Coordinates of C-alpha atoms and ligand atoms in Angstrom, one line a residue:
M1 CA -36.1 10.8 17.1
Q2 CA -32.5 11.8 16.4
D3 CA -31.4 8.4 17.5
I4 CA -33.2 6.7 14.7
D5 CA -31.0 5.5 11.8
K6 CA -33.2 6.6 9.0
A7 CA -31.3 4.5 6.5
M8 CA -32.7 1.4 8.3
L9 CA -36.3 2.4 8.2
S10 CA -38.8 0.5 6.2
A11 CA -41.4 2.3 3.9
D12 CA -44.1 2.0 6.6
D13 CA -41.7 3.2 9.3
W14 CA -40.9 6.3 7.3
D15 CA -44.6 7.1 7.1
E16 CA -45.1 6.5 10.8
L17 CA -42.2 8.8 11.6
N18 CA -43.8 11.6 9.4
F19 CA -47.4 10.8 10.5
P20 CA -47.3 9.2 14.0
R21 CA -50.2 6.8 14.6
P22 CA -51.9 6.9 18.0
E23 CA -51.3 3.8 20.0
E24 CA -54.4 1.6 20.3
N25 CA -55.8 2.2 23.8
D26 CA -58.8 0.0 23.8
F27 CA -57.1 -3.0 25.1
D28 CA -60.3 -4.6 26.3
R29 CA -61.5 -4.8 22.7
V30 CA -58.2 -6.2 21.5
V31 CA -58.3 -8.9 24.1
E32 CA -61.9 -9.7 23.3
R33 CA -61.0 -10.1 19.6
A34 CA -58.1 -12.3 20.5
I35 CA -60.4 -14.6 22.4
S36 CA -62.8 -14.8 19.5
R37 CA -59.9 -15.5 17.2
R38 CA -59.0 -18.5 19.4
G39 CA -62.5 -19.7 18.7
F40 CA -62.0 -19.4 15.0
L41 CA -58.5 -20.7 14.8
G42 CA -59.2 -23.2 17.6
G43 CA -61.4 -25.2 15.3
A44 CA -58.7 -25.2 12.7
L45 CA -56.0 -26.2 15.1
A46 CA -58.0 -29.1 16.3
F47 CA -57.5 -30.6 12.9
G48 CA -54.0 -29.3 12.5
S49 CA -53.4 -25.7 11.5
G50 CA -52.8 -24.0 8.2
A51 CA -53.1 -25.4 4.8
A52 CA -53.8 -29.0 5.7
V53 CA -56.9 -28.0 7.6
M54 CA -58.0 -25.2 5.4
G55 CA -57.2 -27.3 2.4
A56 CA -59.7 -29.9 3.8
G57 CA -62.3 -27.1 3.9
L58 CA -61.7 -25.8 0.4
L59 CA -60.3 -28.6 -1.5
G60 CA -61.6 -31.8 0.0
S61 CA -59.7 -34.4 2.1
T62 CA -56.3 -35.6 1.1
S63 CA -54.6 -38.4 2.8
A64 CA -51.0 -38.0 4.0
E65 CA -49.9 -40.8 1.7
A66 CA -51.4 -39.3 -1.3
M67 CA -49.8 -36.0 -0.4
V68 CA -46.4 -37.6 -0.4
A69 CA -46.9 -39.6 -3.5
A70 CA -48.2 -36.5 -5.2
S71 CA -45.1 -34.4 -4.5
R72 CA -44.4 -32.6 -7.7
F73 CA -41.0 -31.1 -6.9
P74 CA -38.3 -32.5 -9.2
F75 CA -35.4 -31.5 -7.0
K76 CA -33.9 -32.0 -3.5
P77 CA -34.8 -29.0 -1.4
I78 CA -31.8 -26.9 -0.2
A79 CA -30.8 -25.8 3.3
I80 CA -30.8 -22.2 4.6
Q81 CA -27.7 -20.1 4.0
T82 CA -26.2 -17.0 5.6
D83 CA -23.5 -16.2 3.0
F84 CA -23.2 -13.7 0.2
E85 CA -23.9 -16.2 -2.6
I86 CA -26.8 -17.7 -4.5
H87 CA -27.7 -21.3 -3.9
V88 CA -29.9 -23.5 -6.0
P89 CA -30.6 -27.3 -5.8
E90 CA -28.3 -30.0 -7.2
G91 CA -28.9 -30.3 -10.9
Y92 CA -29.5 -26.6 -11.4
S93 CA -27.2 -23.7 -12.1
H94 CA -27.5 -20.0 -12.4
H95 CA -25.7 -17.0 -13.9
V96 CA -26.1 -13.3 -13.8
L97 CA -28.0 -11.8 -16.7
A98 CA -28.1 -8.0 -15.9
R99 CA -26.6 -6.0 -13.1
W100 CA -27.3 -2.4 -12.0
G101 CA -25.2 -0.2 -14.2
D102 CA -24.8 -2.6 -17.1
A103 CA -24.9 -0.7 -20.4
L104 CA -28.1 -1.2 -22.5
F105 CA -26.5 0.8 -25.3
S106 CA -22.9 0.8 -26.5
D107 CA -22.7 4.6 -26.1
S108 CA -23.4 4.4 -22.3
E109 CA -20.5 4.6 -19.9
G110 CA -19.3 1.6 -18.0
Y111 CA -20.0 1.1 -14.3
D112 CA -17.7 2.3 -11.6
L113 CA -17.4 -0.4 -8.9
T114 CA -16.7 2.1 -6.2
E115 CA -19.1 4.9 -7.0
G116 CA -21.7 3.7 -9.5
G117 CA -21.8 5.7 -12.7
P118 CA -21.9 9.3 -13.9
V119 CA -25.1 11.4 -14.4
D120 CA -24.6 11.4 -18.1
G121 CA -26.0 8.2 -19.6
S122 CA -27.6 7.1 -16.3
D123 CA -30.8 6.8 -18.3
R124 CA -29.2 4.3 -20.7
I125 CA -28.1 1.7 -18.3
F126 CA -29.8 -1.1 -16.4
G127 CA -31.3 0.6 -13.3
E128 CA -31.0 -0.2 -9.7
N129 CA -33.0 -2.4 -7.4
T130 CA -34.9 -4.7 -9.7
D131 CA -38.4 -5.8 -8.7
G132 CA -41.4 -7.2 -10.7
M133 CA -40.7 -8.4 -14.2
E134 CA -42.5 -10.1 -17.1
T135 CA -41.3 -11.8 -20.3
F136 CA -42.7 -11.3 -23.7
S137 CA -42.2 -13.2 -26.9
Y138 CA -42.6 -11.0 -30.0
Q139 CA -41.8 -11.8 -33.6
G140 CA -39.0 -14.2 -32.5
H141 CA -37.6 -11.8 -30.0
E142 CA -37.5 -12.5 -26.2
L143 CA -38.1 -9.3 -24.3
I144 CA -38.0 -8.6 -20.5
A145 CA -39.7 -5.7 -18.9
I146 CA -38.5 -5.1 -15.4
N147 CA -39.0 -2.6 -12.6
H148 CA -36.3 -0.6 -10.7
E149 CA -38.1 0.2 -7.5
Y150 CA -35.9 2.6 -5.7
T151 CA -32.3 3.7 -5.4
N152 CA -29.7 3.7 -2.7
R153 CA -28.7 7.3 -2.4
K154 CA -25.6 6.7 -0.4
I155 CA -23.9 4.6 -3.0
N156 CA -25.1 6.5 -6.0
L157 CA -24.1 10.0 -4.9
P158 CA -20.5 11.1 -4.5
A159 CA -18.8 9.9 -1.3
G160 CA -19.0 12.4 1.5
Q161 CA -22.5 13.6 0.7
D162 CA -24.0 10.8 2.9
G163 CA -26.7 10.2 0.4
V164 CA -27.9 13.8 0.3
P165 CA -28.4 15.3 -3.2
A166 CA -26.4 18.5 -3.6
N167 CA -27.9 19.8 -6.8
A168 CA -30.3 19.1 -9.6
G169 CA -27.8 16.8 -11.3
D170 CA -27.7 14.5 -8.3
V171 CA -31.5 14.4 -8.3
L172 CA -31.6 13.7 -12.0
K173 CA -29.2 10.8 -11.6
L174 CA -31.4 9.2 -8.9
Q175 CA -34.5 9.7 -11.1
N176 CA -32.8 8.0 -14.0
L177 CA -31.7 4.9 -12.1
Q178 CA -35.3 4.1 -11.2
G179 CA -38.4 3.2 -13.3
V180 CA -38.5 0.4 -15.8
T181 CA -36.2 -1.3 -18.3
V182 CA -37.4 -3.0 -21.4
M183 CA -34.6 -5.1 -22.9
E184 CA -34.1 -7.9 -25.5
V185 CA -32.4 -11.0 -24.3
V186 CA -31.0 -14.0 -26.2
E187 CA -29.7 -17.4 -25.2
G188 CA -26.4 -18.4 -26.8
D189 CA -23.4 -20.6 -26.1
N190 CA -22.6 -18.6 -23.0
G191 CA -26.2 -18.6 -21.7
W192 CA -28.6 -15.7 -21.7
Q193 CA -27.3 -12.2 -22.4
V194 CA -28.8 -8.8 -22.9
V195 CA -28.8 -7.7 -26.6
K196 CA -26.9 -4.4 -26.4
D197 CA -28.4 -1.7 -28.7
S198 CA -31.5 -3.8 -29.5
P199 CA -34.2 -1.5 -31.0
F200 CA -36.5 -2.8 -28.2
N201 CA -34.2 -1.6 -25.4
R202 CA -35.7 1.2 -23.5
R203 CA -35.4 3.0 -20.2
I204 CA -38.5 4.6 -18.6
H205 CA -37.7 6.7 -15.5
H206 CA -39.0 9.5 -13.3
N207 CA -39.3 12.0 -16.1
T208 CA -40.7 9.9 -19.0
P209 CA -43.9 11.4 -20.5
M210 CA -47.1 9.4 -19.8
K211 CA -50.8 9.6 -20.5
I212 CA -53.4 9.6 -17.8
V213 CA -56.6 7.9 -18.9
G214 CA -59.8 6.5 -17.4
P215 CA -62.6 8.0 -15.3
A216 CA -60.4 10.3 -13.2
A217 CA -58.4 11.7 -16.2
G218 CA -58.9 15.5 -16.5
H219 CA -60.1 15.9 -12.9
D220 CA -59.0 19.1 -11.2
L221 CA -56.9 17.1 -8.7
L222 CA -54.7 15.9 -11.5
K223 CA -54.1 19.3 -13.1
T224 CA -50.6 20.7 -12.5
D225 CA -48.3 23.4 -13.9
A226 CA -46.7 20.8 -16.2
D227 CA -50.1 19.6 -17.5
P228 CA -53.1 21.9 -17.0
T229 CA -55.3 19.3 -18.6
G230 CA -54.9 16.6 -16.0
T231 CA -54.4 14.0 -18.7
A232 CA -50.6 13.6 -18.7
S233 CA -47.9 12.8 -16.3
L234 CA -44.1 12.8 -16.1
G235 CA -42.5 9.6 -15.0
T236 CA -43.5 6.5 -13.0
L237 CA -42.5 6.3 -9.4
N238 CA -41.4 3.4 -7.1
N239 CA -42.2 0.6 -9.5
C240 CA -42.7 -2.4 -7.4
G241 CA -44.6 -5.5 -8.7
S242 CA -45.8 -6.1 -12.2
G243 CA -48.5 -7.7 -14.3
K244 CA -49.2 -8.8 -17.8
T245 CA -52.3 -8.3 -19.8
P246 CA -53.8 -11.0 -22.1
W247 CA -53.0 -8.6 -25.0
G248 CA -49.3 -8.7 -24.3
T249 CA -48.6 -5.4 -22.5
Y250 CA -46.6 -4.8 -19.3
L251 CA -48.1 -3.4 -16.1
T252 CA -45.9 -1.7 -13.7
C253 CA -47.2 -0.7 -10.3
E254 CA -46.4 2.5 -8.4
E255 CA -45.9 1.7 -4.7
N256 CA -44.3 4.1 -2.2
F257 CA -44.5 7.1 -4.4
N258 CA -45.2 9.4 -1.5
G259 CA -41.6 9.2 -0.3
Y260 CA -40.3 11.3 -3.2
F261 CA -42.4 14.4 -2.3
G262 CA -41.6 17.1 0.1
A263 CA -42.3 20.8 0.6
T264 CA -40.1 23.9 0.9
A265 CA -43.0 25.8 2.6
E266 CA -46.2 24.7 4.2
P267 CA -48.5 23.7 1.3
E268 CA -51.7 25.9 1.1
V269 CA -54.2 23.3 0.0
T270 CA -57.8 22.3 0.5
E271 CA -58.9 20.1 3.4
K272 CA -59.5 17.3 0.9
V273 CA -55.9 17.4 -0.4
T274 CA -54.5 17.6 3.2
A275 CA -56.6 14.5 4.1
G276 CA -55.2 12.7 1.1
F277 CA -51.6 13.7 2.0
S278 CA -52.2 12.3 5.4
R279 CA -53.7 9.0 4.3
Y280 CA -51.1 8.4 1.6
G281 CA -48.1 9.7 3.7
V282 CA -47.2 12.7 1.6
G283 CA -45.2 14.8 4.1
T284 CA -43.1 17.9 4.0
D285 CA -39.8 16.0 4.4
G286 CA -40.3 12.9 2.2
W287 CA -38.0 10.0 2.8
G288 CA -34.7 11.8 2.2
Y289 CA -34.6 11.8 -1.6
D290 CA -34.8 15.6 -1.4
Y291 CA -36.2 15.9 -4.9
H292 CA -38.3 18.8 -3.8
K293 CA -35.3 20.9 -3.0
H294 CA -33.9 20.7 -6.5
D295 CA -36.9 19.9 -8.7
P296 CA -40.1 22.0 -8.1
R297 CA -42.3 19.3 -9.5
F298 CA -41.8 17.4 -6.3
D299 CA -42.4 20.4 -4.0
T300 CA -46.0 20.2 -2.9
S301 CA -46.0 23.8 -1.8
K302 CA -45.5 24.7 -5.5
N303 CA -47.3 21.7 -7.1
P304 CA -49.8 20.3 -4.6
N305 CA -51.4 18.0 -7.2
E306 CA -48.2 16.3 -8.4
P307 CA -48.6 13.4 -5.9
H308 CA -52.0 12.7 -7.4
R309 CA -50.3 11.8 -10.6
A310 CA -48.6 8.9 -8.9
G311 CA -49.8 5.7 -7.2
W312 CA -51.3 4.2 -10.3
V313 CA -50.9 1.1 -12.4
V314 CA -49.1 2.0 -15.6
E315 CA -49.3 0.1 -18.9
I316 CA -46.3 -0.2 -21.2
D317 CA -46.1 -1.8 -24.7
P318 CA -42.8 -3.5 -24.6
T319 CA -42.8 -4.2 -28.3
D320 CA -42.9 -0.5 -29.2
P321 CA -40.1 1.7 -27.7
E322 CA -41.8 4.8 -29.0
S323 CA -45.1 4.1 -27.3
I324 CA -46.3 6.4 -24.5
P325 CA -46.9 4.6 -21.2
V326 CA -50.5 4.9 -19.9
K327 CA -51.6 5.5 -16.3
H328 CA -55.0 3.8 -15.7
T329 CA -57.1 5.6 -13.2
G330 CA -59.8 3.0 -13.3
L331 CA -57.6 0.7 -11.2
G332 CA -57.4 3.1 -8.3
R333 CA -54.7 5.1 -6.6
F334 CA -52.9 3.5 -3.7
K335 CA -49.5 1.9 -2.9
H336 CA -49.8 -0.7 -5.6
E337 CA -47.9 -3.9 -5.1
N338 CA -48.7 -5.9 -8.3
A339 CA -51.6 -6.3 -10.7
E340 CA -52.7 -9.9 -11.4
V341 CA -54.9 -10.0 -14.5
V342 CA -57.3 -12.9 -15.1
L343 CA -60.3 -13.3 -17.2
A344 CA -63.8 -13.8 -15.8
A345 CA -66.0 -16.7 -17.1
D346 CA -67.5 -14.4 -19.7
G347 CA -64.2 -12.8 -20.8
R348 CA -64.4 -9.6 -18.7
V349 CA -61.0 -8.5 -17.4
V350 CA -60.4 -8.9 -13.6
V351 CA -57.4 -7.3 -11.9
Y352 CA -56.5 -8.2 -8.4
M353 CA -54.4 -5.6 -6.5
G354 CA -53.0 -5.2 -3.1
D355 CA -52.1 -1.9 -1.2
D356 CA -48.9 -2.6 0.6
E357 CA -49.1 -0.8 3.9
R358 CA -49.9 -1.9 7.4
G359 CA -53.7 -2.1 7.7
E360 CA -54.5 -1.2 4.1
F361 CA -56.8 -3.1 1.7
L362 CA -57.1 -5.7 -1.1
Y363 CA -58.8 -4.5 -4.3
K364 CA -60.4 -6.0 -7.4
F365 CA -61.3 -4.4 -10.7
V366 CA -63.8 -5.9 -13.1
S367 CA -64.1 -4.4 -16.6
N368 CA -67.4 -3.7 -18.3
G369 CA -66.2 -4.9 -21.7
V370 CA -64.8 -8.4 -22.6
F371 CA -61.4 -9.3 -23.9
A372 CA -61.5 -10.8 -27.4
P373 CA -58.1 -11.8 -28.9
G374 CA -57.3 -9.4 -31.6
G375 CA -60.1 -7.1 -30.7
S376 CA -60.0 -3.6 -29.2
T377 CA -58.7 -3.4 -25.6
E378 CA -59.8 0.2 -25.2
G379 CA -61.2 0.8 -21.7
L380 CA -60.5 -2.7 -20.4
L381 CA -58.4 -1.4 -17.6
D382 CA -60.6 1.7 -16.9
D383 CA -64.3 1.2 -17.7
G384 CA -65.5 -1.1 -15.0
T385 CA -66.1 -1.5 -11.2
L386 CA -63.5 -1.2 -8.5
Y387 CA -64.2 -3.4 -5.4
V388 CA -62.5 -3.8 -2.0
A389 CA -62.4 -7.0 0.0
R390 CA -64.2 -7.7 3.2
F391 CA -63.3 -11.0 4.8
E392 CA -65.5 -12.7 7.4
D393 CA -64.2 -14.8 10.2
D394 CA -66.3 -17.7 9.0
G395 CA -64.2 -18.3 5.9
T396 CA -66.4 -16.3 3.5
G397 CA -65.9 -12.9 2.0
A398 CA -67.3 -10.3 -0.3
W399 CA -66.1 -7.8 -2.8
I400 CA -67.7 -4.4 -1.9
T401 CA -68.3 -2.0 -4.8
L402 CA -66.8 1.4 -4.5
T403 CA -69.5 3.7 -5.9
P404 CA -70.8 7.2 -5.0
E405 CA -73.7 5.5 -3.3
S406 CA -71.6 3.2 -1.1
T407 CA -68.8 5.7 -0.3
G408 CA -70.4 9.2 -0.4
M409 CA -67.6 10.3 -2.7
D410 CA -67.7 11.2 -6.4
A411 CA -66.7 8.8 -9.0
A412 CA -63.3 10.3 -9.8
E413 CA -62.4 10.9 -6.1
I414 CA -63.2 7.3 -5.3
L415 CA -60.3 6.4 -7.6
I416 CA -57.9 9.2 -6.6
F417 CA -58.5 8.5 -2.9
A418 CA -59.3 4.8 -3.1
R419 CA -58.0 4.3 0.4
Q420 CA -60.7 6.6 1.9
A421 CA -63.3 4.9 -0.3
G422 CA -62.2 1.5 1.1
S423 CA -62.5 2.8 4.6
A424 CA -66.0 4.3 3.9
V425 CA -67.3 0.8 3.1
G426 CA -65.6 -1.0 6.0
A427 CA -63.0 -3.0 4.0
T428 CA -60.9 -5.5 6.0
T429 CA -57.6 -4.1 7.1
M430 CA -54.8 -6.4 6.0
D431 CA -51.3 -7.4 7.0
R432 CA -49.6 -5.6 4.1
P433 CA -50.9 -7.2 0.9
E434 CA -47.9 -7.9 -1.3
W435 CA -48.1 -10.0 -4.5
I436 CA -51.3 -11.7 -5.7
S437 CA -51.1 -14.6 -8.1
A438 CA -53.9 -16.7 -9.6
N439 CA -53.7 -20.4 -10.0
P440 CA -53.9 -21.3 -13.7
H441 CA -55.3 -24.8 -12.8
A442 CA -58.1 -23.6 -10.5
V443 CA -60.3 -20.6 -10.1
E444 CA -58.5 -19.2 -7.0
A445 CA -56.0 -16.5 -6.2
Y446 CA -53.3 -16.1 -3.5
C447 CA -52.0 -13.0 -1.7
C448 CA -48.9 -12.7 0.4
L449 CA -49.6 -10.8 3.6
T450 CA -46.0 -10.1 4.4
N451 CA -46.1 -9.0 8.1
N452 CA -47.7 -6.3 10.2
K453 CA -46.1 -5.4 13.6
N454 CA -49.0 -3.0 14.2
R455 CA -51.8 -5.6 14.0
G456 CA -53.9 -5.2 17.1
M457 CA -51.6 -2.4 18.3
K458 CA -52.2 0.7 16.0
P459 CA -54.8 1.8 13.5
N460 CA -53.9 2.3 9.8
A461 CA -53.1 5.7 8.4
G462 CA -56.8 6.5 8.0
G463 CA -57.6 5.7 11.7
D464 CA -59.3 2.3 10.9
E465 CA -58.7 0.0 13.8
T466 CA -56.8 -3.1 13.0
P467 CA -58.0 -5.8 15.4
V468 CA -57.0 -9.4 14.6
N469 CA -59.4 -10.7 12.0
G470 CA -59.9 -13.9 9.9
P471 CA -57.1 -13.7 7.4
N472 CA -54.9 -11.6 9.7
P473 CA -55.1 -13.7 12.9
R474 CA -52.0 -12.8 14.8
E475 CA -51.2 -9.6 16.8
T476 CA -47.8 -8.0 16.1
N477 CA -47.5 -10.3 13.2
K478 CA -43.7 -10.6 12.4
Y479 CA -43.8 -13.6 10.1
G480 CA -46.6 -13.2 7.6
Q481 CA -49.1 -15.5 5.9
I482 CA -50.6 -16.3 2.5
V483 CA -54.4 -16.0 2.1
R484 CA -56.2 -17.5 -0.8
W485 CA -59.7 -17.2 -2.0
R486 CA -61.9 -19.2 -4.3
P487 CA -64.6 -17.1 -6.0
H488 CA -68.1 -18.4 -5.9
N489 CA -69.4 -20.0 -9.1
D490 CA -65.8 -20.5 -10.2
D491 CA -65.9 -17.0 -11.6
H492 CA -63.4 -14.3 -10.8
A493 CA -66.1 -11.7 -11.4
A494 CA -68.2 -13.1 -8.6
D495 CA -69.0 -10.8 -5.7
T496 CA -68.4 -13.4 -3.0
F497 CA -65.8 -16.0 -2.2
D498 CA -64.5 -18.6 0.3
W499 CA -61.1 -18.0 1.8
D500 CA -58.5 -19.8 3.8
L501 CA -54.9 -19.5 4.8
Y502 CA -52.5 -21.4 2.6
V503 CA -49.6 -21.0 5.1
M504 CA -48.8 -19.0 8.2
A505 CA -45.1 -18.5 8.4
G506 CA -43.5 -18.8 11.9
N507 CA -40.9 -20.4 14.0
P508 CA -41.8 -23.7 15.6
D509 CA -38.4 -23.8 17.3
V510 CA -39.2 -20.6 19.2
Y511 CA -43.0 -20.7 19.6
D512 CA -45.5 -23.4 20.6
N513 CA -48.5 -21.4 19.5
V514 CA -49.8 -19.7 16.4
Y515 CA -46.5 -17.9 16.0
G516 CA -44.9 -21.3 15.4
G517 CA -46.7 -21.3 12.0
S518 CA -49.1 -23.6 10.3
D519 CA -48.5 -27.4 9.9
N520 CA -46.9 -27.0 6.5
V521 CA -44.1 -24.9 8.1
N522 CA -41.3 -27.2 9.4
A523 CA -37.6 -27.3 10.1
G524 CA -36.9 -27.9 6.4
N525 CA -38.6 -24.8 5.0
L526 CA -38.5 -22.0 7.6
F527 CA -39.0 -18.5 6.1
N528 CA -40.6 -15.2 7.0
S529 CA -42.3 -12.3 5.2
P530 CA -43.6 -13.8 1.9
D531 CA -43.7 -11.1 -0.7
G532 CA -43.1 -12.0 -4.4
M533 CA -45.3 -14.8 -5.8
A534 CA -46.0 -16.4 -9.1
F535 CA -47.7 -19.5 -10.3
D536 CA -46.0 -21.6 -13.0
T537 CA -47.7 -23.4 -15.8
N538 CA -47.8 -26.6 -13.7
G539 CA -49.9 -25.0 -11.0
L540 CA -47.0 -24.8 -8.5
V541 CA -46.7 -21.5 -6.6
W542 CA -43.3 -19.9 -6.2
I543 CA -42.9 -17.7 -3.1
Q544 CA -40.2 -15.1 -2.6
T545 CA -39.3 -13.5 0.7
D546 CA -38.4 -10.0 1.9
G547 CA -37.9 -10.5 5.6
D548 CA -35.5 -10.6 8.5
D549 CA -32.4 -12.4 7.4
S550 CA -30.5 -12.0 10.7
N551 CA -31.0 -15.8 11.4
E552 CA -31.2 -14.9 15.1
G553 CA -33.8 -14.9 17.8
E554 CA -37.3 -15.2 16.5
F555 CA -35.8 -15.6 13.0
A556 CA -33.2 -18.2 13.9
G557 CA -33.2 -21.0 11.3
H558 CA -34.7 -18.7 8.6
G559 CA -31.4 -17.8 7.0
N560 CA -31.2 -15.4 4.0
N561 CA -34.2 -14.4 2.0
Q562 CA -35.2 -17.1 -0.4
M563 CA -37.5 -18.5 -3.0
L564 CA -39.6 -21.5 -2.1
V565 CA -42.2 -23.4 -4.1
G566 CA -45.5 -24.7 -2.9
D567 CA -48.0 -27.3 -4.1
P568 CA -51.4 -25.7 -3.6
V569 CA -53.1 -29.1 -3.4
T570 CA -51.0 -30.7 -0.7
G571 CA -49.9 -27.6 1.0
E572 CA -46.3 -28.8 0.9
I573 CA -43.7 -26.0 0.6
V574 CA -39.9 -26.5 -0.1
R575 CA -36.9 -24.3 -0.4
F576 CA -35.5 -23.9 -4.0
L577 CA -33.1 -20.9 -3.8
T578 CA -31.4 -18.7 -1.3
G579 CA -30.2 -15.1 -2.0
P580 CA -27.1 -13.3 -0.9
N581 CA -27.3 -12.0 2.7
G582 CA -28.9 -8.6 2.8
S583 CA -30.9 -9.1 -0.4
E584 CA -34.6 -9.6 -1.1
V585 CA -35.5 -12.1 -3.7
T586 CA -38.2 -10.4 -5.9
G587 CA -39.4 -10.7 -9.5
L588 CA -39.9 -14.0 -11.3
A589 CA -40.6 -14.8 -15.0
W590 CA -39.9 -17.6 -17.4
S591 CA -38.5 -17.8 -20.9
S592 CA -41.0 -18.7 -23.6
D593 CA -39.7 -22.2 -23.7
R594 CA -40.0 -22.6 -19.9
R595 CA -36.4 -23.9 -19.7
S596 CA -35.1 -20.8 -18.0
M597 CA -36.3 -18.9 -15.0
F598 CA -35.4 -15.2 -14.5
V599 CA -35.2 -14.2 -10.8
G600 CA -34.5 -10.7 -9.3
I601 CA -32.1 -10.1 -6.5
Q602 CA -32.7 -6.7 -4.9
H603 CA -30.4 -4.8 -2.6
P604 CA -27.8 -7.6 -2.0
G605 CA -25.1 -7.3 0.6
G606 CA -21.4 -8.0 0.5
S607 CA -19.9 -7.5 -2.9
W608 CA -22.4 -9.7 -4.8
P609 CA -22.3 -10.5 -7.6
D610 CA -18.9 -9.1 -8.7
G611 CA -16.9 -10.3 -5.7
E612 CA -15.4 -6.8 -5.2
G613 CA -16.7 -3.3 -5.0
L614 CA -20.3 -2.3 -4.5
P615 CA -23.1 -4.9 -4.3
R616 CA -25.3 -4.7 -7.4
S617 CA -28.9 -5.6 -7.7
S618 CA -29.2 -8.0 -10.5
V619 CA -31.3 -10.5 -12.5
I620 CA -30.1 -14.0 -12.6
V621 CA -31.1 -16.9 -14.8
V622 CA -31.7 -20.3 -13.3
K623 CA -31.7 -23.5 -15.5
R624 CA -31.6 -27.2 -15.1
D625 CA -28.3 -28.7 -16.1
D626 CA -30.1 -31.0 -18.4
N627 CA -32.0 -28.1 -19.9
G628 CA -35.3 -29.5 -18.7
L629 CA -38.4 -27.5 -18.0
V630 CA -38.3 -25.2 -14.9
G631 CA -41.9 -24.2 -14.7
Ligands
FEO1 FE1 -42.2 -3.0 -3.1 FE2 -44.5 -4.1 -1.2 O1 -43.0 -4.3 -2.0
CA2 CA1 -42.7 -6.5 -2.6
CA3 CA1 -41.7 -6.4 1.1

């Protein structure tokens, strides 16, 4: 164990270090499933794999000629890159809009290129490691709400500490650099810029007061020293993907919240809480943030219920900087990636959500009430039904309701321990559900299943076996795939759906089998680990990656992480942008006139974008040189 470089561990690897999974030992069963998988995929491969085939199943036949003629990409796709720059197609340009450490207010201190910034004022600057974002147009103002998922301890704490907080001030600085920024932006002669001191500018961080609402609010498991009522919370943790409601609010999704908690003594807790800690990866050491050593709120031996106040979807009104963010328990507690909100045929609110961990589940919430423009939105993200997905190998699937009858759990605990509820009803274990996006031109939704090296090898954190299954058809899946589903009756509220794989990433230069990828993967668009995803108004799907950018071995030819764009009808996928080496491309939103695209670059390498000093996570703007529409 001592040999592991913990700085290199992924979120899931941290959890498996703290909570080792038993190796699968039922090899006969794994092999048997692999054979039956050949039967399933075999039929598909006979026609050509991936989107072309599956597309024929879902979408009707499309001739190759028509596919070419129908290409809707108004640019020449770009090649892979391995450098520390951003590349976009000819006829497009980009510039940096906001960098980690940029002042949002004129009274905040400037950024130090060698050490970051001071503790004082660290809650008044653009935070680190941007992720999901959404744009809002309000009374003539353009607003961006954007997540700051995590922080790099080594480059934010004084040199020599090796990323270990020495005191409460160090912890406070880390807490301030994460969370959410709301900022006003404006386009002028020098392109888009942040409006410093705008009354809309706001930082939300790990200590910002929040409300807890919905069916689990007030439950004993949510009561803490800081809030004995169980209806309030401090801060939002590990803000990953995003969402936007039809009534103009921002949704920020708490993902790997567990890593911030630790214990200075063995917690004395009930069996139920212990089981929850185990399933959600809340351990005694955490992931090295060491909050628990300097801030008792994060010490589970003192505040065992504090982790239950995280892992939710949080609603923020970006137009009112005084508004109190709201944690919606109705949407369930897990490691939320994003929250894709659509309306059902009758106006009910449907929220699709993924739980990003190896072998965890896909969820859907359907409200009881309907959305009416200008009407009350009370309860639309809490009063309703939470479902979990079960996919069948025959291309069908069903949303299984999580109720006391189906799970044997009480209504509030179903939400607080949604993972255990999903296991109780036999939900399909997935290859790490990342972003979900719904096609505005068809009643269908897509989900990036980024990768899962444990598929067929180890159970999930709850002990559910993870044999290869329909939408997760490859053992030790290093490349990832995108599954899509079309609800029956063209209604997102329907209990059943048909599904197929839009693309299986791979490397056809290395593998002559399913690891080579589906037919819409070719020498011109190689990528791995699809993660961020958003549809534009034209019905094209933009895909961002967070994968292996070594450009070697199984990943040779993949280059840096990137953003591609796909045509859901033809299956065609082309490369639009490459990020700096070391970075993940994540977060995508458009200006209200659709002539600018905002793209997030998280944890870049080198000295990007300043060309000297520390690399800085940033948001860039991409435009056409002729100021044409970009989505
Ligand atoms: Fe924060 Fe699953 O990505
Ligand atoms: Ca992600
Ligand atoms: Ca990822």
